[in-house]
Amino acid sequence: MPYEVQGVVARGKGQDVTVETVLVPDPGPGEAVVAVKACGVCHTDLHYREGGISDDFPFLLGHEAAGVVEAVGEGVTGLAPGDYVILNWRAVCGNCRACLRGRPWYCFATHNAAQKMTLKDGTELNPALGIGAFIEKTLVAAGQCTKVSAEAPPEVAGLLGCGVMAGLGAALNTGNVSRGDSVAVIGCGGVGDAAILGASLAGASKIIAIDVDDRKLGWARDFGATDVVNSRTQDPVAAVRELTGGFGADVVIEAVGRPETYEQAFYARDLAGVVVLVGVPTPDMRLELPLLDVFGRGGALKSSWYGDCLPSRDFPMLIDLYLQGRLPLDRFVSETIALDQVEDAFARMHRGEVLRSVVTL
């Protein structure tokens, strides 16, 4: 018998989301049903609602979540009802060329649940990032469930499911920030602040936060920024160079996803430095740089997808750091809300009033 639950649905481009009855099937082979306890409101969900990801409406939104396994399907091992999990949208296959080369964080064949969740009239829903977690129970591939310590509150643990992991990973995994490095972060929302926190955790000696909003720059200081630059009133490239002895930063993390801020990141790095793009651009954006500068400045230009994380490795480790008091994940939670408040949370997020609104169930 399918589960009949309430979930947040985006029916059409730009339309307000609605809370509707969703039918969740019993888990099939390799699948699991998870009772969602908390789910963060991420910009990616807003991109889905605005048609920026695809036009395969209706969408079941939500993907940054933690919960408890309710049931598992045939053939599932290492996961059982009652397990406390963070949901991830990069369930690695273990068999593709990236996995076989020992780089599973680049897995080219990640997978989702085979069955579809539906509305009561049978309309199939497309779950955001293969998860769909603004809902009381959701159906996922068993590999999308990462077990962690149940001592971590779900509204905190779930943040590792997307945005916070993306930022931490951009610094720790993709940028390989090391002790004594100088780091600049452009864009100080949730992802950017997580990158600042990651750089601080790695032992960076100077962490420069760049944004157009003084309130966000204040938040950045709370996460470990040593210096702040308001790029509305200062040239960020000149400011970063001045703060780094005229050289530029060893690692520059762009957490906005726009050509103009990427160009700033490119010129704000030191020779042979690293630029990490973790902000998500739109399909129409184009970048133009002098090829001679790309050649002459050396270093590396990288993109960071999900913080180049391996959930089975990174989620438990980061939760342990949180429980030890060394990773203040709770600072990202601006408010907790109900399912029927997601649309209002989108508006607050768009206005930059919150780091994370978190739906609790």
Tab-separated table of C-alpha atoms in Angstrom:
chain	number	residue	atom	x	y	z
A	1	MET	CA	0.000	0.000	0.000
A	2	PRO	CA	1.409	3.426	-0.899
A	3	TYR	CA	1.926	6.008	1.801
A	4	GLU	CA	-0.400	9.021	1.566
A	5	VAL	CA	1.470	12.109	2.796
A	6	GLN	CA	1.700	15.866	2.407
A	7	GLY	CA	4.395	17.436	0.226
A	8	VAL	CA	5.355	20.756	-1.397
A	9	VAL	CA	4.757	20.807	-5.157
A	10	ALA	CA	5.744	23.301	-7.862
A	11	ARG	CA	3.134	22.901	-10.625
A	12	GLY	CA	4.384	25.495	-13.094
A	13	LYS	CA	7.095	28.032	-13.820
A	14	GLY	CA	6.982	30.919	-11.362
A	15	GLN	CA	3.802	29.702	-9.680
A	16	ASP	CA	3.539	29.719	-5.902
A	17	VAL	CA	4.201	26.285	-4.472
A	18	THR	CA	1.356	24.331	-2.888
A	19	VAL	CA	1.084	21.656	-0.210
A	20	GLU	CA	-0.621	18.644	-1.757
A	21	THR	CA	-1.351	14.985	-1.071
A	22	VAL	CA	1.380	12.774	-2.511
A	23	LEU	CA	1.360	8.999	-2.908
A	24	VAL	CA	4.692	7.378	-2.030
A	25	PRO	CA	5.028	3.734	-3.176
A	26	ASP	CA	6.484	0.970	-1.063
A	27	PRO	CA	10.220	0.707	-1.744
A	28	GLY	CA	11.227	-1.529	-4.629
A	29	PRO	CA	14.580	-3.247	-5.149
A	30	GLY	CA	17.416	-0.974	-4.070
A	31	GLU	CA	15.058	1.692	-2.708
A	32	ALA	CA	14.165	3.121	0.702
A	33	VAL	CA	11.331	5.159	2.183
A	34	VAL	CA	12.559	7.806	4.614
A	35	ALA	CA	10.464	9.717	7.141
A	36	VAL	CA	11.800	13.247	6.704
A	37	LYS	CA	12.504	15.111	9.951
A	38	ALA	CA	13.958	18.336	8.548
A	39	CYS	CA	14.754	19.857	5.152
A	40	GLY	CA	16.562	23.115	4.376
A	41	VAL	CA	15.195	25.642	1.894
A	42	CYS	CA	17.907	25.888	-0.768
A	43	HIS	CA	18.301	28.210	-3.766
A	44	THR	CA	18.213	25.141	-5.988
A	45	ASP	CA	14.585	24.547	-5.002
A	46	LEU	CA	13.783	28.092	-6.069
A	47	HIS	CA	15.613	27.459	-9.375
A	48	TYR	CA	13.352	24.432	-9.906
A	49	ARG	CA	10.239	26.512	-9.242
A	50	GLU	CA	11.442	29.189	-11.673
A	51	GLY	CA	12.131	26.642	-14.412
A	52	GLY	CA	15.871	27.238	-14.207
A	53	ILE	CA	16.718	23.523	-13.923
A	54	SER	CA	14.247	22.042	-16.404
A	55	ASP	CA	10.618	22.375	-17.477
A	56	ASP	CA	9.580	18.897	-16.304
A	57	PHE	CA	6.832	20.155	-14.016
A	58	PRO	CA	5.359	19.304	-11.588
A	59	PHE	CA	8.284	19.079	-9.193
A	60	LEU	CA	8.332	17.736	-5.665
A	61	LEU	CA	10.695	20.209	-4.033
A	62	GLY	CA	13.219	19.821	-1.225
A	63	HIS	CA	16.512	17.940	-1.124
A	64	GLU	CA	18.646	19.130	1.828
A	65	ALA	CA	17.311	16.725	4.420
A	66	ALA	CA	17.766	14.324	7.306
A	67	GLY	CA	15.348	11.672	8.507
A	68	VAL	CA	14.767	8.120	9.651
A	69	VAL	CA	14.541	5.089	7.377
A	70	GLU	CA	11.024	3.680	7.460
A	71	ALA	CA	11.304	0.772	5.017
A	72	VAL	CA	13.789	-0.728	2.570
A	73	GLY	CA	13.290	-2.745	-0.593
A	74	GLU	CA	14.630	-6.045	-1.794
A	75	GLY	CA	18.389	-6.391	-1.999
A	76	VAL	CA	19.202	-3.412	0.244
A	77	THR	CA	22.111	-4.108	2.586
A	78	GLY	CA	23.777	-1.910	5.180
A	79	LEU	CA	20.568	0.067	5.736
A	80	ALA	CA	17.578	-0.802	7.910
A	81	PRO	CA	14.393	0.740	9.315
A	82	GLY	CA	15.240	3.033	12.204
A	83	ASP	CA	18.584	4.211	10.768
A	84	TYR	CA	19.143	7.966	11.054
A	85	VAL	CA	20.350	9.317	7.714
A	86	ILE	CA	21.259	12.391	5.731
A	87	LEU	CA	19.934	12.268	2.175
A	88	ASN	CA	22.404	12.888	-0.633
A	89	TRP	CA	21.856	13.459	-4.332
A	90	ARG	CA	25.107	11.814	-5.465
A	91	ALA	CA	24.536	8.105	-4.831
A	92	VAL	CA	27.671	6.661	-6.397
A	93	CYS	CA	27.469	3.561	-8.559
A	94	GLY	CA	30.845	2.000	-7.750
A	95	ASN	CA	31.288	0.728	-11.318
A	96	CYS	CA	31.730	3.683	-13.671
A	97	ARG	CA	35.133	4.817	-14.946
A	98	ALA	CA	35.420	7.512	-12.222
A	99	CYS	CA	34.581	5.081	-9.420
A	100	LEU	CA	36.950	2.447	-10.810
A	101	ARG	CA	39.749	5.033	-10.924
A	102	GLY	CA	39.278	5.647	-7.198
A	103	ARG	CA	37.499	8.993	-7.671
A	104	PRO	CA	33.896	8.168	-6.716
A	105	TRP	CA	33.099	11.815	-5.930
A	106	TYR	CA	33.138	12.283	-9.716
A	107	CYS	CA	30.790	9.314	-10.291
A	108	PHE	CA	29.290	9.510	-13.793
A	109	ALA	CA	26.367	7.156	-13.110
A	110	THR	CA	24.744	8.292	-9.879
A	111	HIS	CA	21.276	6.869	-9.353
A	112	ASN	CA	17.849	7.660	-7.931
A	113	ALA	CA	14.745	5.660	-7.060
A	114	ALA	CA	13.280	3.865	-10.074
A	115	GLN	CA	9.646	4.333	-9.032
A	116	LYS	CA	7.813	7.637	-9.167
A	117	MET	CA	5.904	9.431	-6.445
A	118	THR	CA	2.580	10.785	-7.725
A	119	LEU	CA	-0.290	13.089	-6.976
A	120	LYS	CA	-3.613	11.429	-6.100
A	121	ASP	CA	-4.751	11.656	-9.715
A	122	GLY	CA	-1.714	9.676	-10.849
A	123	THR	CA	0.350	12.622	-12.110
A	124	GLU	CA	4.003	11.711	-11.767
A	125	LEU	CA	6.210	14.063	-9.769
A	126	ASN	CA	9.836	14.866	-10.529
A	127	PRO	CA	11.694	15.056	-7.208
A	128	ALA	CA	14.234	17.863	-6.855
A	129	LEU	CA	17.725	16.426	-7.330
A	130	GLY	CA	16.190	12.967	-7.207
A	131	ILE	CA	15.104	13.406	-3.581
A	132	GLY	CA	11.944	15.527	-3.069
A	133	ALA	CA	12.142	16.113	0.694
A	134	PHE	CA	9.610	18.855	1.452
A	135	ILE	CA	7.369	15.962	2.367
A	136	GLU	CA	6.523	13.764	5.326
A	137	LYS	CA	8.000	10.638	3.696
A	138	THR	CA	10.029	10.325	0.513
A	139	LEU	CA	11.232	7.529	-1.762
A	140	VAL	CA	14.935	7.449	-2.643
A	141	ALA	CA	17.600	5.040	-3.807
A	142	ALA	CA	19.130	3.314	-0.802
A	143	GLY	CA	22.515	4.724	-1.819
A	144	GLN	CA	21.144	8.224	-1.243
A	145	CYS	CA	20.925	7.485	2.497
A	146	THR	CA	24.072	8.160	4.529
A	147	LYS	CA	23.995	6.985	8.133
A	148	VAL	CA	25.227	9.428	10.780
A	149	SER	CA	25.030	9.808	14.551
A	150	ALA	CA	21.469	10.367	15.755
A	151	GLU	CA	22.823	12.809	18.368
A	152	ALA	CA	22.889	15.563	15.722
A	153	PRO	CA	19.520	17.378	15.427
A	154	PRO	CA	17.935	16.845	11.986
A	155	GLU	CA	17.639	20.573	11.269
A	156	VAL	CA	21.449	20.731	11.562
A	157	ALA	CA	22.384	17.376	10.035
A	158	GLY	CA	20.260	17.911	6.941
A	159	LEU	CA	22.246	20.999	5.943
A	160	LEU	CA	25.095	18.731	4.871
A	161	GLY	CA	22.765	17.298	2.233
A	162	CYS	CA	23.463	20.223	-0.098
A	163	GLY	CA	24.462	23.849	0.503
A	164	VAL	CA	26.717	23.602	3.530
A	165	MET	CA	28.495	20.563	2.107
A	166	ALA	CA	28.932	22.387	-1.193
A	167	GLY	CA	30.701	25.281	0.531
A	168	LEU	CA	32.767	23.218	2.956
A	169	GLY	CA	33.807	20.914	0.126
A	170	ALA	CA	34.705	23.794	-2.188
A	171	ALA	CA	37.329	24.834	0.349
A	172	LEU	CA	38.430	21.480	1.765
A	173	ASN	CA	38.107	19.135	-1.223
A	174	THR	CA	38.202	21.175	-4.435
A	175	GLY	CA	40.349	24.110	-3.324
A	176	ASN	CA	42.546	21.975	-1.062
A	177	VAL	CA	42.965	24.929	1.296
A	178	SER	CA	45.977	24.297	3.515
A	179	ARG	CA	47.437	25.754	6.708
A	180	GLY	CA	48.676	29.282	6.141
A	181	ASP	CA	46.850	29.831	2.835
A	182	SER	CA	45.136	33.080	1.966
A	183	VAL	CA	41.552	32.599	0.788
A	184	ALA	CA	38.973	34.954	-0.705
A	185	VAL	CA	35.287	34.047	-0.936
A	186	ILE	CA	32.981	35.999	-3.246
A	187	GLY	CA	29.335	35.748	-2.172
A	188	CYS	CA	28.510	35.261	1.490
A	189	GLY	CA	25.217	33.402	1.524
A	190	GLY	CA	24.948	29.919	2.984
A	191	VAL	CA	27.356	28.296	0.514
A	192	GLY	CA	29.913	31.102	0.725
A	193	ASP	CA	29.834	31.145	4.510
A	194	ALA	CA	30.298	27.374	4.540
A	195	ALA	CA	33.377	27.868	2.343
A	196	ILE	CA	34.655	30.430	4.849
A	197	LEU	CA	34.041	27.954	7.656
A	198	GLY	CA	35.870	25.251	5.691
A	199	ALA	CA	38.843	27.527	5.067
A	200	SER	CA	38.966	28.350	8.771
A	201	LEU	CA	38.802	24.659	9.666
A	202	ALA	CA	41.714	23.987	7.290
A	203	GLY	CA	43.875	26.600	9.007
A	204	ALA	CA	43.873	29.406	6.423
A	205	SER	CA	45.752	32.410	7.782
A	206	LYS	CA	43.699	35.071	5.970
A	207	ILE	CA	40.087	34.666	4.859
A	208	ILE	CA	38.612	37.582	2.909
A	209	ALA	CA	34.819	37.729	2.570
A	210	ILE	CA	33.372	39.702	-0.354
A	211	ASP	CA	29.733	40.682	-0.791
A	212	VAL	CA	27.519	43.691	-1.556
A	213	ASP	CA	25.524	43.336	1.688
A	214	ASP	CA	27.017	44.462	5.004
A	215	ARG	CA	24.654	42.155	6.897
A	216	LYS	CA	26.056	39.146	5.032
A	217	LEU	CA	29.591	40.361	5.670
A	218	GLY	CA	28.747	40.406	9.375
A	219	TRP	CA	27.619	36.781	9.112
A	220	ALA	CA	30.864	35.960	7.299
A	221	ARG	CA	32.894	37.222	10.242
A	222	ASP	CA	30.936	34.879	12.505
A	223	PHE	CA	32.128	31.948	10.374
A	224	GLY	CA	35.796	32.925	10.448
A	225	ALA	CA	36.415	35.715	7.922
A	226	THR	CA	39.416	37.781	8.989
A	227	ASP	CA	38.641	40.637	6.579
A	228	VAL	CA	35.537	41.824	4.736
A	229	VAL	CA	35.108	43.770	1.502
A	230	ASN	CA	31.889	45.402	0.340
A	231	SER	CA	32.243	45.175	-3.444
A	232	ARG	CA	29.486	47.739	-3.910
A	233	THR	CA	31.879	50.422	-2.618
A	234	GLN	CA	35.314	48.832	-3.150
A	235	ASP	CA	37.070	47.180	-6.073
A	236	PRO	CA	37.268	43.591	-4.782
A	237	VAL	CA	40.328	42.677	-6.875
A	238	ALA	CA	42.304	45.662	-5.626
A	239	ALA	CA	41.137	45.017	-2.063
A	240	VAL	CA	42.208	41.357	-2.126
A	241	ARG	CA	45.597	42.290	-3.534
A	242	GLU	CA	46.092	44.952	-0.877
A	243	LEU	CA	45.202	42.476	1.867
A	244	THR	CA	47.643	39.871	0.502
A	245	GLY	CA	50.790	41.947	0.085
A	246	GLY	CA	49.980	42.833	-3.515
A	247	PHE	CA	49.918	39.222	-4.704
A	248	GLY	CA	46.328	37.982	-4.589
A	249	ALA	CA	44.826	35.061	-2.682
A	250	ASP	CA	46.090	31.486	-2.914
A	251	VAL	CA	42.527	30.227	-3.319
A	252	VAL	CA	39.511	32.254	-4.496
A	253	ILE	CA	36.079	30.662	-4.170
A	254	GLU	CA	33.286	32.131	-6.312
A	255	ALA	CA	29.943	31.370	-4.660
A	256	VAL	CA	27.716	33.593	-6.822
A	257	GLY	CA	27.793	32.006	-10.274
A	258	ARG	CA	27.983	35.092	-12.485
A	259	PRO	CA	30.522	35.994	-15.209
A	260	GLU	CA	31.449	39.321	-13.616
A	261	THR	CA	32.165	37.807	-10.210
A	262	TYR	CA	34.056	34.915	-11.781
A	263	GLU	CA	36.274	37.425	-13.599
A	264	GLN	CA	36.909	39.142	-10.262
A	265	ALA	CA	37.865	35.775	-8.772
A	266	PHE	CA	40.229	35.084	-11.674
A	267	TYR	CA	42.145	38.330	-11.227
A	268	ALA	CA	42.024	38.282	-7.411
A	269	ARG	CA	44.079	35.066	-7.177
A	270	ASP	CA	47.822	34.891	-6.893
A	271	LEU	CA	49.973	33.541	-9.740
A	272	ALA	CA	49.576	29.749	-9.783
A	273	GLY	CA	46.619	30.154	-7.432
A	274	VAL	CA	43.317	28.312	-7.627
A	275	VAL	CA	39.855	29.569	-8.586
A	276	VAL	CA	36.932	27.410	-7.458
A	277	LEU	CA	33.498	27.977	-8.983
A	278	VAL	CA	30.772	26.708	-6.654
A	279	GLY	CA	28.081	29.287	-7.499
A	280	VAL	CA	25.608	27.917	-10.047
A	281	PRO	CA	25.334	29.895	-13.331
A	282	THR	CA	22.327	29.892	-15.632
A	283	PRO	CA	22.497	28.272	-19.102
A	284	ASP	CA	22.602	31.610	-20.936
A	285	MET	CA	25.700	32.988	-19.159
A	286	ARG	CA	28.967	33.336	-21.070
A	287	LEU	CA	32.501	34.060	-19.863
A	288	GLU	CA	35.191	35.900	-21.812
A	289	LEU	CA	38.805	36.028	-20.619
A	290	PRO	CA	42.011	36.785	-22.523
A	291	LEU	CA	43.471	33.363	-23.295
A	292	LEU	CA	46.956	34.764	-22.723
A	293	ASP	CA	45.963	35.606	-19.134
A	294	VAL	CA	44.621	32.106	-18.605
A	295	PHE	CA	47.957	30.743	-19.822
A	296	GLY	CA	50.215	33.304	-18.209
A	297	ARG	CA	48.742	33.238	-14.707
A	298	GLY	CA	49.083	29.474	-14.363
A	299	GLY	CA	47.377	27.693	-11.510
A	300	ALA	CA	44.030	25.986	-11.793
A	301	LEU	CA	40.456	26.898	-12.651
A	302	LYS	CA	38.104	24.377	-11.045
A	303	SER	CA	34.408	23.866	-10.615
A	304	SER	CA	33.090	22.251	-7.451
A	305	TRP	CA	30.001	20.076	-7.790
A	306	TYR	CA	28.517	19.190	-4.406
A	307	GLY	CA	31.839	20.167	-2.889
A	308	ASP	CA	33.466	17.148	-4.577
A	309	CYS	CA	32.218	15.248	-1.559
A	310	LEU	CA	31.907	11.540	-0.946
A	311	PRO	CA	28.875	11.373	1.380
A	312	SER	CA	29.844	8.077	3.001
A	313	ARG	CA	33.212	9.587	3.942
A	314	ASP	CA	32.382	13.235	4.587
A	315	PHE	CA	28.959	13.301	6.262
A	316	PRO	CA	29.821	11.135	9.308
A	317	MET	CA	33.150	12.929	9.773
A	318	LEU	CA	31.575	16.388	9.668
A	319	ILE	CA	28.785	15.349	12.038
A	320	ASP	CA	31.431	14.083	14.458
A	321	LEU	CA	33.189	17.464	14.262
A	322	TYR	CA	29.863	19.164	14.984
A	323	LEU	CA	29.241	16.960	18.021
A	324	GLN	CA	32.748	17.775	19.271
A	325	GLY	CA	31.910	21.491	19.100
A	326	ARG	CA	34.417	22.114	16.303
A	327	LEU	CA	31.980	22.773	13.431
A	328	PRO	CA	29.197	25.267	14.301
A	329	LEU	CA	26.590	24.034	11.821
A	330	ASP	CA	23.735	25.361	13.953
A	331	ARG	CA	24.768	28.939	13.078
A	332	PHE	CA	23.413	28.381	9.560
A	333	VAL	CA	19.841	27.812	10.812
A	334	SER	CA	18.085	31.180	10.712
A	335	GLU	CA	14.588	29.815	11.390
A	336	THR	CA	12.520	26.649	11.467
A	337	ILE	CA	9.223	26.601	9.572
A	338	ALA	CA	6.324	24.344	8.583
A	339	LEU	CA	5.637	22.824	5.156
A	340	ASP	CA	3.077	25.486	4.304
A	341	GLN	CA	5.619	28.283	4.859
A	342	VAL	CA	8.054	27.328	2.094
A	343	GLU	CA	6.803	29.983	-0.332
A	344	ASP	CA	7.361	32.728	2.251
A	345	ALA	CA	10.808	31.281	2.972
A	346	PHE	CA	11.684	31.586	-0.736
A	347	ALA	CA	10.896	35.299	-0.531
A	348	ARG	CA	13.054	35.808	2.576
A	349	MET	CA	15.907	33.877	0.972
A	350	HIS	CA	15.639	35.921	-2.229
A	351	ARG	CA	15.838	39.129	-0.160
A	352	GLY	CA	18.941	37.845	1.642
A	353	GLU	CA	17.287	37.939	5.056
A	354	VAL	CA	18.218	34.386	6.090
A	355	LEU	CA	21.062	31.919	5.730
A	356	ARG	CA	18.790	28.897	5.953
A	357	SER	CA	15.123	28.391	6.652
A	358	VAL	CA	14.596	24.770	7.665
A	359	VAL	CA	11.307	22.886	7.391
A	360	THR	CA	10.784	20.628	10.400
A	361	LEU	CA	8.280	17.786	10.416
